[in-house]
Amino acid sequence: MSNWPWLLSLVFASTCLALDNGVTRTPPMGWNPYNAFSCKTTDAQYRAAAQSLINLGLNKLGYNYVNLDCGWQGKTRNATGGFTWDTSTIPGGIPALSTYIHNLGLKFGVYSDAGYFACDFVGGTAKYLGSLGYETSDANTFASWGADYLKYDNCYAVSQTDFVDFNPPIQIKPHYTAMRDALAGTERPIVFSICEWGVQDPARWPGGSVGNSWRISNDIGPPASWDNLFRIINQVVPITQFAVPGSWNDLDMLEVGNSGLTVAEQQTHFAFWAAAKSPLLISTDLTNPSTDTLNILKNTRLIAVNQDSLGTSIKFKRRYSNDHDVWAGPLADGSTVALVINWQTSSRSLTFNLADVGFASANAVDLITGASLGKLTTTYISTLAGHGCVVLKLSGATAVAAPAFTYYNAAASTNTLAGGAATRAVNSSLTVVGNIGNGAGTLTITGIDGGAGGTKTLSLDYINGDFTFSNTACSNCRNAFISVNGGTPLQVQMPISAQSWDILFSGYLVSLSGFKAGKDNTIQISNPNAWAPDFFRVGVSQ
C-alpha cells in the first residue's frame, strides 16, 4: 500500500460519512424552473408547477420539492437586515407561497447565493441579494418561511464586481460550511444543495461533509444540448464513489421536455442521471407536457434505481471511443444495473458484452420498456436510436474471470520519449510521462510480451486534469492515439481523472490488434492535434 498513495483518497471517499442532517437518504426529486423560465419565474408559475405535480401524479412518484431559483429575491434588505423578496415577481409573498405548496402536500425550496449578490440572467446587473455574511440571519429566515430545501449558488463569491469566476483566488468551501452550520442551527431539516458549479472539485472536499448534494459541473443549460450531456458525463467519471446515502453528486437539473434534445437523448439523459444517483429535478414547463416527456419522467423502474436504498452510483466500466459507453453499479437487492450509451448519431444495432460488467451470463430486464429478456449469455444485441441507451437490470449473474495484465511503466528507461514528451514526478513514488501529443510528443513502450499475438486488452493508468466549464471538441476528456507495432493508431477518448494533475485514474480498458508472438512488441502513444493525458503505466492482457 505504501507504493500506492493515490489509492488512499479512494478508500477515504468510500468510507466518508454523509452530512448528518436527517434528509436525502435517497436523491431528492422535484421541480425547479431555471431551464424552463430562467430567472423570470413568477408566483403564478410556481403555483401552477406545484399543482401540475399533483395533477400529473408526479408527486406520487417522489417528485415532491418545488424549489425557487434566482429572480425571486429583493435587492435591498429590510430595516433589520432581513432577507426580502421582489414584490413584482412574488406579490403574495414567500410565506404565502410556501404555505400554498405545503398545503398541497409538497415541500418548498428556496434559493440564495454564497456571494455578495446572487446569479441572474442579465449579466450580473440585477444585483439580487446574496447571503455572504448574513448566513445565520438568512438561515433563520428561510426556516421561518418553512423552507425544506436550499439551493445555494456561487455568483459574486470574490467581490461585489466579480460576477462569475470559475477560477476564484479564494477558497470557496468556507462560504458553504458557514451556511451548512447556520442551517443546522435552525434545527429544521433543510436539504442543503451546494451549487458551486464544480469549482474547486467539491466532491473531494469531500462534498458529503458540506452538503446533501454538490454540483459537479457548469450548468447543463439552457439551451439543452447533447454536448452538455457529454461534458457532464465525462466530469462524473472519477467521482462516482463519493455518492452515498445523504450526499449526492449533482449533475444539474433535467432537460427532459425542453427543446434541443431528441426524445432518445432525453431518455439517455434521464436514465444516466437516475443511475448516477443525481437529484432528479424536473426543469420544464409542466402545464402542457408531451406524452414523451411524461413517459420518461414517470418511468418507475428508473426512478426505483435512483431511489435504491443502497445509494451506490453506476461507475464507468468501458468506453469504445466514438461508439458506446458501458456503466454499471449494484442495487440493494443484489442485482446490477448496466447502462449502455450509443455515442453515434444514427440508429443502429449495438452489441453489449456482458464481460464489460464482469459477467458471463445473467437474467435481464429492460428498465426502459419493462420487458423481461430472459437469460443473456456473453452478449446482448439491441437496436438503439442515435444517442439512445439501453438500461438492464441483471440478476442471477455468473461472473467471468477478470483479465490478468502484465504492466509496463511509462517512465521506464527502456522506453523512447520523443518530440518533447518528458517524465514528471507526481510524488515520491509516482512518475508519469507527460507532454505527449500536440503534434510532436510521443511515448513508445518497448519490450512488450504479445504472448501468442493477435488482439490484446490494454489497461491504462493515467492522469488527466484538463477539466473545462464549457463545451470543447473533447469536453472533460483528452484523446490518446495508440498504435501497436507501427500499425494504424486507435483514437481513445479518456475522461478527466480529477480536477488536478496529481490523482490517477486506473484501469481504462481498450482492445488493440496487431500484436505479434513474443516479447518484441511496441506500443506508441501520440496525438497529432492536441495533448494526450499523462501516462503512468500500460497493462497488456496475458
Coordinates of C-alpha atoms in Angstrom, one line a residue:
M1 CA 0.0 0.0 0.0
S2 CA 2.9 2.4 0.7
N3 CA 3.7 2.4 -3.0
W4 CA 0.1 3.4 -4.0
P5 CA -0.6 6.6 -2.1
W6 CA -3.2 7.8 -4.6
L7 CA -5.5 5.0 -3.6
L8 CA -5.9 6.4 -0.2
S9 CA -8.3 9.1 -1.4
L10 CA -10.5 6.4 -2.9
V11 CA -10.5 4.4 0.3
F12 CA -11.4 7.6 2.3
A13 CA -14.1 8.5 -0.2
S14 CA -15.8 5.1 0.1
T15 CA -15.9 5.3 3.9
C16 CA -16.6 9.0 4.5
L17 CA -19.8 9.9 6.2
A18 CA -22.6 11.9 4.6
L19 CA -23.9 15.2 6.0
D20 CA -26.0 14.0 9.0
N21 CA -29.0 16.3 8.9
G22 CA -31.7 13.6 8.5
V23 CA -32.6 14.3 4.9
T24 CA -31.9 12.9 1.4
R25 CA -31.1 9.3 2.3
T26 CA -32.1 8.9 -1.4
P27 CA -31.6 11.7 -4.0
P28 CA -34.2 14.5 -3.8
M29 CA -36.8 14.7 -6.6
G30 CA -38.9 17.7 -7.6
W31 CA -39.2 20.7 -9.8
N32 CA -37.1 23.8 -10.4
P33 CA -37.9 26.5 -13.0
Y34 CA -34.5 27.5 -14.2
N35 CA -34.2 25.6 -17.5
A36 CA -37.7 26.5 -18.5
F37 CA -38.2 30.0 -17.3
S38 CA -34.6 31.2 -16.3
C39 CA -34.7 33.9 -13.6
K40 CA -38.1 35.2 -14.6
T41 CA -40.4 32.8 -12.8
T42 CA -43.5 34.3 -11.3
D43 CA -45.6 33.4 -8.3
A44 CA -48.3 32.1 -10.6
Q45 CA -45.8 29.9 -12.4
Y46 CA -44.6 28.4 -9.2
R47 CA -48.1 27.7 -8.1
A48 CA -49.0 26.2 -11.5
A49 CA -46.0 23.9 -11.4
A50 CA -46.9 22.7 -7.9
Q51 CA -50.4 22.0 -8.9
S52 CA -49.1 20.2 -12.1
L53 CA -47.1 17.9 -9.9
I54 CA -50.3 16.9 -8.2
N55 CA -52.5 16.7 -11.4
L56 CA -50.0 14.7 -13.3
G57 CA -49.4 12.2 -10.4
L58 CA -45.7 13.1 -10.3
N59 CA -45.8 13.7 -6.6
K60 CA -46.8 10.1 -6.0
L61 CA -43.6 9.0 -7.8
G62 CA -41.4 11.1 -5.5
Y63 CA -41.3 14.5 -7.2
N64 CA -42.1 16.4 -4.0
Y65 CA -39.9 19.5 -3.9
V66 CA -41.0 22.8 -5.5
N67 CA -37.9 24.9 -5.5
L68 CA -37.4 28.6 -6.1
D69 CA -34.5 29.7 -8.3
C70 CA -32.9 33.1 -9.0
G71 CA -35.1 36.1 -9.5
W72 CA -37.4 35.9 -6.5
Q73 CA -35.1 37.9 -4.2
G74 CA -35.2 41.5 -3.3
K75 CA -32.3 43.9 -4.0
T76 CA -32.2 45.5 -0.5
R77 CA -32.6 44.1 3.0
N78 CA -35.3 45.4 5.3
A79 CA -34.7 47.7 8.2
T80 CA -33.4 44.9 10.5
G81 CA -31.2 43.4 7.8
G82 CA -33.6 40.6 6.9
F83 CA -34.0 39.0 3.5
T84 CA -36.7 40.4 1.2
W85 CA -38.4 39.3 -1.9
D86 CA -39.3 41.0 -5.2
T87 CA -42.9 42.0 -4.8
S88 CA -43.4 42.3 -8.5
T89 CA -42.4 38.7 -9.0
I90 CA -43.9 37.2 -5.8
P91 CA -46.7 39.7 -5.0
G92 CA -48.3 37.4 -2.4
G93 CA -45.0 37.0 -0.5
I94 CA -42.8 34.0 0.1
P95 CA -44.6 32.8 3.3
A96 CA -47.9 32.6 1.4
L97 CA -46.2 30.7 -1.5
S98 CA -44.6 28.3 1.0
T99 CA -48.0 27.7 2.7
Y100 CA -49.7 27.1 -0.7
I101 CA -47.1 24.5 -1.6
H102 CA -47.2 22.8 1.8
N103 CA -51.0 22.6 1.7
L104 CA -50.7 20.6 -1.5
G105 CA -48.6 18.1 0.5
L106 CA -45.4 19.1 -1.3
K107 CA -42.1 20.5 0.0
F108 CA -40.9 24.1 -0.5
G109 CA -37.4 25.1 -1.5
V110 CA -35.7 28.5 -1.6
Y111 CA -32.7 29.8 -3.4
S112 CA -29.8 32.0 -2.3
D113 CA -26.2 32.6 -3.0
A114 CA -22.9 32.2 -1.2
G115 CA -21.6 35.6 -2.5
Y116 CA -22.3 39.3 -2.2
F117 CA -25.1 39.1 -4.8
A118 CA -26.9 36.2 -6.5
C119 CA -26.8 34.9 -10.0
D120 CA -29.1 36.4 -12.6
F121 CA -29.7 36.2 -16.3
V122 CA -28.8 39.8 -17.2
G123 CA -25.0 39.6 -16.9
G124 CA -24.9 40.3 -13.2
T125 CA -26.7 43.6 -13.4
A126 CA -29.7 42.6 -11.3
K127 CA -27.8 42.6 -8.0
Y128 CA -30.2 40.3 -6.2
L129 CA -29.5 39.7 -2.6
G130 CA -26.8 37.1 -1.6
S131 CA -26.2 35.6 1.8
L132 CA -22.5 36.1 2.3
G133 CA -22.0 37.5 5.8
Y134 CA -25.7 37.0 6.6
E135 CA -25.7 33.2 6.9
T136 CA -27.2 32.9 10.3
S137 CA -29.9 35.6 9.8
D138 CA -30.9 34.2 6.4
A139 CA -30.9 30.6 7.5
N140 CA -33.3 31.5 10.3
T141 CA -35.5 33.5 7.9
F142 CA -35.7 30.6 5.4
A143 CA -36.6 28.2 8.2
S144 CA -39.3 30.6 9.5
W145 CA -40.8 30.5 6.0
G146 CA -41.0 26.8 6.1
A147 CA -38.1 26.0 3.7
D148 CA -37.4 22.4 3.2
Y149 CA -34.6 22.9 0.7
L150 CA -31.9 25.5 -0.1
K151 CA -30.1 25.8 -3.4
Y152 CA -27.0 27.8 -2.6
D153 CA -25.3 29.4 -5.7
N154 CA -21.8 30.8 -6.3
C155 CA -22.0 34.2 -8.0
Y156 CA -20.1 37.3 -6.8
A157 CA -18.1 35.0 -4.5
V158 CA -14.9 37.0 -4.7
S159 CA -16.1 40.6 -4.7
Q160 CA -19.0 42.9 -5.5
T161 CA -17.8 43.4 -9.0
D162 CA -16.7 39.8 -10.0
F163 CA -19.9 38.2 -11.3
V164 CA -18.9 34.7 -12.4
D165 CA -15.4 33.3 -11.6
F166 CA -14.6 29.7 -12.5
N167 CA -11.1 30.1 -11.0
P168 CA -11.5 32.3 -7.9
P169 CA -8.4 33.4 -6.0
I170 CA -10.1 32.3 -2.7
Q171 CA -11.2 29.0 -1.3
I172 CA -15.0 28.9 -1.6
K173 CA -15.6 26.0 0.7
P174 CA -15.8 28.2 3.8
H175 CA -18.8 30.0 2.2
Y176 CA -20.7 26.8 2.1
T177 CA -19.7 25.4 5.5
A178 CA -20.9 28.7 7.0
M179 CA -24.3 28.2 5.6
R180 CA -24.3 24.5 6.5
D181 CA -23.7 25.4 10.1
A182 CA -26.3 28.1 10.0
L183 CA -28.9 25.7 8.7
A184 CA -28.0 23.2 11.4
G185 CA -28.6 25.9 13.9
T186 CA -32.2 26.3 12.8
E187 CA -32.9 22.7 13.8
R188 CA -35.2 22.4 10.8
P189 CA -34.4 19.6 8.4
I190 CA -33.4 21.5 5.2
V191 CA -31.8 19.9 2.2
F192 CA -28.6 21.8 1.5
S193 CA -27.9 21.8 -2.2
I194 CA -24.5 23.5 -2.9
C195 CA -24.4 24.9 -6.4
E196 CA -20.7 25.9 -6.9
W197 CA -20.7 24.6 -10.5
G198 CA -18.0 22.1 -9.7
V199 CA -15.5 24.8 -8.8
Q200 CA -12.5 23.6 -6.8
D201 CA -13.5 19.9 -7.1
P202 CA -16.2 19.8 -4.3
A203 CA -16.6 16.1 -4.4
R204 CA -13.1 15.8 -2.8
W205 CA -13.7 18.3 0.0
P206 CA -15.4 15.9 0.5
G207 CA -18.7 17.3 -0.6
G208 CA -20.6 14.9 1.7
S209 CA -19.2 16.8 4.7
V210 CA -20.6 20.1 3.4
G211 CA -23.9 19.5 1.6
N212 CA -26.6 17.0 0.7
S213 CA -25.6 17.4 -2.9
W214 CA -22.9 19.3 -4.8
R215 CA -22.9 20.4 -8.4
I216 CA -20.1 18.7 -10.2
S217 CA -20.1 20.9 -13.3
N218 CA -21.2 24.1 -15.0
D219 CA -24.8 24.5 -16.0
I220 CA -26.4 21.9 -18.2
G221 CA -28.2 24.7 -19.9
P222 CA -30.2 26.5 -21.2
P223 CA -30.1 25.7 -24.0
A224 CA -30.2 22.0 -23.8
S225 CA -27.6 20.1 -26.0
W226 CA -26.1 16.7 -26.3
D227 CA -22.6 18.3 -26.0
N228 CA -23.6 19.5 -22.5
L229 CA -24.5 15.9 -21.6
F230 CA -21.2 14.6 -22.9
R231 CA -19.3 17.2 -20.9
I232 CA -21.1 16.3 -17.6
I233 CA -20.9 12.6 -18.1
N234 CA -17.1 12.8 -18.5
Q235 CA -16.8 15.0 -15.5
V236 CA -18.6 12.5 -13.2
V237 CA -16.3 9.6 -14.3
P238 CA -13.7 10.0 -11.5
I239 CA -16.0 10.9 -8.6
T240 CA -18.9 8.4 -8.7
Q241 CA -17.6 6.8 -5.4
F242 CA -18.4 9.9 -3.5
A243 CA -22.2 9.4 -3.8
V244 CA -23.6 7.9 -0.6
P245 CA -26.9 8.0 1.2
G246 CA -27.4 11.5 2.4
S247 CA -25.0 13.2 -0.1
W248 CA -25.0 13.1 -3.9
N249 CA -23.2 14.1 -7.0
D250 CA -25.5 16.7 -8.6
L251 CA -25.3 16.5 -12.4
D252 CA -27.7 19.5 -12.6
M253 CA -31.4 19.8 -13.4
L254 CA -33.2 17.7 -16.0
E255 CA -33.7 19.0 -19.5
V256 CA -36.4 16.4 -20.3
G257 CA -39.3 18.2 -22.0
N258 CA -37.2 21.1 -23.3
S259 CA -36.1 21.7 -26.9
G260 CA -32.6 20.9 -28.1
L261 CA -32.6 17.1 -27.4
T262 CA -34.2 14.3 -29.3
V263 CA -36.6 12.0 -27.4
A264 CA -33.8 9.4 -27.4
E265 CA -31.3 11.8 -26.0
Q266 CA -33.8 12.9 -23.3
Q267 CA -34.3 9.2 -22.4
T268 CA -30.5 8.7 -22.1
H269 CA -30.2 11.9 -20.1
F270 CA -32.8 10.8 -17.6
A271 CA -31.6 7.2 -17.3
F272 CA -28.0 8.2 -16.7
W273 CA -28.9 10.8 -14.1
A274 CA -31.1 8.3 -12.3
A275 CA -28.5 5.6 -12.3
A276 CA -25.7 8.0 -11.3
K277 CA -27.9 8.9 -8.2
S278 CA -28.2 12.5 -9.2
P279 CA -31.1 14.6 -7.8
L280 CA -33.9 14.4 -10.3
L281 CA -35.2 17.9 -10.6
I282 CA -37.6 18.5 -13.4
S283 CA -36.9 21.8 -15.1
T284 CA -39.5 22.2 -17.9
D285 CA -43.0 23.8 -18.1
L286 CA -45.3 21.2 -16.7
T287 CA -48.6 22.9 -17.7
N288 CA -48.8 21.0 -21.0
P289 CA -46.1 18.3 -21.1
S290 CA -45.9 15.9 -24.1
T291 CA -46.6 12.2 -23.8
D292 CA -42.9 11.5 -24.4
T293 CA -41.9 13.8 -21.6
L294 CA -44.2 12.1 -19.1
N295 CA -43.3 8.7 -20.2
I296 CA -39.6 9.4 -19.5
L297 CA -40.2 11.3 -16.2
K298 CA -42.7 8.7 -14.9
N299 CA -40.6 5.6 -15.6
T300 CA -41.0 3.9 -12.2
R301 CA -38.3 1.3 -12.9
L302 CA -35.6 4.0 -13.4
I303 CA -36.9 6.0 -10.5
A304 CA -36.5 2.9 -8.4
V305 CA -32.9 2.7 -9.5
N306 CA -32.4 6.4 -8.4
Q307 CA -34.1 5.8 -5.1
D308 CA -32.5 2.5 -4.4
S309 CA -31.6 2.2 -0.7
L310 CA -28.0 1.1 -1.3
G311 CA -27.3 4.5 -2.7
T312 CA -24.5 3.4 -5.0
S313 CA -23.9 5.2 -8.3
I314 CA -23.1 3.5 -11.5
K315 CA -19.4 3.5 -12.4
F316 CA -17.6 3.9 -15.6
K317 CA -16.7 0.5 -16.9
R318 CA -15.7 0.7 -20.6
R319 CA -15.6 3.3 -23.5
Y320 CA -15.4 2.3 -27.1
S321 CA -14.4 5.6 -28.5
N322 CA -17.0 7.3 -30.8
D323 CA -19.1 4.1 -30.4
H324 CA -20.5 3.4 -27.0
D325 CA -20.0 3.6 -23.2
V326 CA -20.7 0.9 -20.6
W327 CA -21.5 1.9 -17.0
A328 CA -22.8 -0.4 -14.1
G329 CA -23.4 -0.4 -10.4
P330 CA -25.0 -2.6 -7.7
L331 CA -28.5 -2.4 -6.3
A332 CA -29.7 -3.2 -2.8
D333 CA -31.4 -6.5 -3.8
G334 CA -28.0 -7.9 -5.1
S335 CA -28.7 -7.2 -8.8
T336 CA -26.7 -4.9 -11.1
V337 CA -27.9 -2.1 -13.3
A338 CA -26.0 -1.8 -16.5
L339 CA -26.3 1.2 -18.8
V340 CA -25.0 1.3 -22.4
I341 CA -24.9 4.7 -24.3
N342 CA -24.8 4.9 -28.1
W343 CA -22.4 7.7 -28.9
Q344 CA -23.2 7.6 -32.6
T345 CA -25.8 9.9 -34.1
S346 CA -27.7 7.3 -36.1
S347 CA -29.9 4.3 -35.1
R348 CA -28.0 1.0 -35.3
S349 CA -27.6 -2.4 -33.9
L350 CA -25.2 -2.4 -30.9
T351 CA -23.7 -5.3 -29.0
F352 CA -23.3 -5.2 -25.2
N353 CA -20.6 -7.5 -23.9
L354 CA -21.6 -8.8 -20.5
A355 CA -17.9 -9.2 -19.7
D356 CA -17.6 -5.4 -19.6
V357 CA -19.5 -5.5 -16.3
G358 CA -17.9 -8.7 -15.1
F359 CA -20.5 -11.3 -16.1
A360 CA -20.6 -14.3 -18.4
S361 CA -24.4 -14.6 -18.1
A362 CA -27.3 -13.0 -16.3
N363 CA -31.1 -12.7 -16.3
A364 CA -32.1 -9.4 -17.6
V365 CA -35.0 -6.9 -17.6
D366 CA -35.0 -3.8 -19.8
L367 CA -35.7 -1.0 -17.4
I368 CA -36.9 1.4 -20.2
T369 CA -39.5 -0.9 -21.6
G370 CA -40.1 -3.2 -18.7
A371 CA -39.6 -6.3 -21.0
S372 CA -38.1 -9.4 -19.5
L373 CA -35.3 -10.6 -21.7
G374 CA -34.6 -13.9 -20.0
K375 CA -31.1 -15.2 -19.6
L376 CA -28.4 -13.4 -21.5
T377 CA -25.2 -15.2 -22.3
T378 CA -22.0 -13.4 -23.3
T379 CA -23.6 -10.6 -25.3
Y380 CA -26.9 -8.7 -25.8
I381 CA -27.7 -7.1 -29.2
S382 CA -30.2 -4.3 -29.3
T383 CA -31.2 -1.6 -31.8
L384 CA -30.6 1.9 -30.3
A385 CA -31.5 5.3 -31.7
G386 CA -28.8 7.9 -32.2
H387 CA -27.6 8.8 -28.7
G388 CA -30.0 6.4 -27.3
C389 CA -29.3 3.9 -24.5
V390 CA -30.3 0.5 -23.1
V391 CA -30.6 0.0 -19.3
L392 CA -30.6 -3.5 -18.0
K393 CA -31.3 -4.9 -14.6
L394 CA -29.1 -8.0 -14.3
S395 CA -29.7 -10.7 -11.7
G396 CA -28.6 -14.3 -11.1
A397 CA -25.4 -13.5 -12.8
T398 CA -22.4 -15.8 -13.4
A399 CA -19.1 -14.0 -13.0
V400 CA -16.4 -14.0 -15.7
A401 CA -12.8 -14.0 -14.7
A402 CA -11.2 -10.6 -15.0
P403 CA -8.3 -10.4 -17.4
A404 CA -4.8 -10.6 -15.9
F405 CA -2.3 -7.9 -17.0
T406 CA 1.4 -7.5 -17.3
Y407 CA 2.3 -3.9 -16.6
Y408 CA 4.9 -1.7 -18.2
N409 CA 5.8 1.6 -16.6
A410 CA 5.7 4.6 -19.0
A411 CA 8.7 6.2 -17.4
A412 CA 11.0 3.1 -17.7
S413 CA 14.4 3.9 -19.0
T414 CA 14.0 1.4 -21.9
N415 CA 11.2 3.4 -23.4
T416 CA 11.5 6.1 -26.0
L417 CA 10.3 9.7 -25.4
A418 CA 10.4 11.9 -28.4
G419 CA 9.1 15.3 -29.6
G420 CA 9.1 16.9 -26.1
A421 CA 7.5 14.1 -24.2
A422 CA 9.1 14.0 -20.7
T423 CA 8.8 12.4 -17.3
R424 CA 7.0 14.2 -14.4
A425 CA 7.3 13.3 -10.8
V426 CA 3.9 13.5 -9.2
N427 CA 5.2 12.4 -5.8
S428 CA 7.9 10.4 -4.3
S429 CA 6.5 7.1 -5.6
L430 CA 4.6 8.1 -8.8
T431 CA 6.3 9.3 -12.0
V432 CA 4.3 9.8 -15.2
V433 CA 5.2 10.7 -18.8
G434 CA 3.6 14.0 -20.0
N435 CA 3.8 16.4 -22.9
I436 CA 2.5 13.6 -25.2
G437 CA 0.9 14.8 -28.3
N438 CA 0.3 18.3 -29.6
G439 CA 1.6 17.1 -32.9
A440 CA 5.0 16.1 -31.7
G441 CA 5.4 14.3 -28.4
T442 CA 5.3 10.5 -28.4
L443 CA 5.8 7.8 -25.9
T444 CA 7.0 4.4 -27.2
I445 CA 6.9 1.5 -24.8
T446 CA 9.2 -1.3 -25.9
G447 CA 9.8 -5.0 -25.0
I448 CA 6.1 -5.9 -24.6
D449 CA 5.1 -9.5 -24.4
G450 CA 2.5 -10.2 -27.0
G451 CA 2.0 -13.8 -26.0
A452 CA 0.6 -15.7 -29.0
G453 CA -0.1 -12.4 -30.7
G454 CA -3.4 -11.0 -32.1
T455 CA -5.7 -8.7 -30.2
K456 CA -5.0 -7.8 -26.6
T457 CA -6.8 -5.8 -23.9
L458 CA -4.9 -2.9 -22.6
S459 CA -5.4 -1.4 -19.1
L460 CA -4.3 2.3 -18.9
D461 CA -3.4 4.2 -15.8
Y462 CA -3.2 7.9 -16.5
I463 CA -3.7 11.4 -15.1
N464 CA -5.9 14.0 -16.9
G465 CA -6.7 17.1 -15.0
D466 CA -7.8 19.1 -18.1
F467 CA -11.3 19.9 -16.9
T468 CA -13.5 22.5 -18.6
F469 CA -16.6 24.5 -17.8
S470 CA -17.6 24.9 -21.4
N471 CA -18.1 22.5 -24.3
T472 CA -15.0 21.7 -26.4
A473 CA -14.0 19.1 -29.0
C474 CA -13.4 16.6 -26.2
S475 CA -15.1 18.2 -23.1
N476 CA -13.5 17.0 -19.9
C477 CA -11.5 14.4 -21.8
R478 CA -8.3 14.1 -23.8
N479 CA -7.6 11.9 -26.8
A480 CA -4.7 9.5 -27.0
F481 CA -3.9 7.7 -30.3
I482 CA -2.4 4.3 -29.6
S483 CA -0.7 2.1 -32.1
V484 CA 0.8 -1.4 -31.9
N485 CA 4.0 -2.2 -33.8
G486 CA 3.6 0.8 -36.0
G487 CA 0.1 0.0 -37.1
T488 CA -2.8 2.4 -37.6
P489 CA -3.4 4.4 -34.3
L490 CA -6.7 3.9 -32.5
Q491 CA -8.3 7.0 -31.0
V492 CA -9.0 6.6 -27.3
Q493 CA -11.2 9.2 -25.6
M494 CA -10.1 9.4 -21.9
P495 CA -12.1 11.4 -19.3
I496 CA -10.6 13.5 -16.6
S497 CA -9.1 11.7 -13.7
A498 CA -9.8 14.7 -11.4
Q499 CA -9.7 18.5 -11.5
S500 CA -6.0 18.3 -10.7
W501 CA -2.9 16.7 -12.1
D502 CA -2.0 14.5 -9.1
I503 CA -4.8 11.9 -9.0
L504 CA -4.5 8.7 -11.0
F505 CA -7.3 7.0 -12.9
S506 CA -6.6 3.3 -13.1
G507 CA -7.9 0.6 -15.4
Y508 CA -9.2 2.3 -18.5
L509 CA -9.6 -0.6 -20.9
V510 CA -9.1 -0.7 -24.6
S511 CA -8.6 -3.5 -27.1
L512 CA -5.9 -3.3 -29.8
S513 CA -4.9 -5.7 -32.5
G514 CA -1.6 -6.1 -34.2
F515 CA 0.4 -7.9 -31.5
K516 CA 2.9 -10.4 -32.7
A517 CA 4.1 -13.5 -30.8
G518 CA 7.0 -13.0 -28.5
K519 CA 8.4 -10.2 -26.4
D520 CA 9.4 -7.7 -29.0
N521 CA 6.2 -5.6 -29.4
T522 CA 5.9 -1.9 -29.1
I523 CA 3.1 0.5 -28.2
Q524 CA 3.2 4.1 -29.2
I525 CA 1.0 6.8 -27.7
S526 CA 0.6 10.2 -29.5
N527 CA -1.9 12.8 -30.5
P528 CA -1.4 14.7 -33.8
N529 CA -3.6 17.7 -32.8
A530 CA -3.8 18.1 -29.0
W531 CA -2.4 16.9 -25.8
A532 CA -2.9 13.3 -24.6
P533 CA -3.1 12.5 -20.8
D534 CA 0.0 11.8 -18.8
F535 CA 0.6 8.1 -18.5
F536 CA 1.8 6.1 -15.6
R537 CA 1.7 2.6 -16.9
V538 CA 0.1 0.3 -19.5
G539 CA -1.1 -3.2 -18.8
V540 CA -1.3 -5.8 -21.5
S541 CA -3.6 -8.8 -21.1
Q542 CA -1.7 -12.1 -20.7

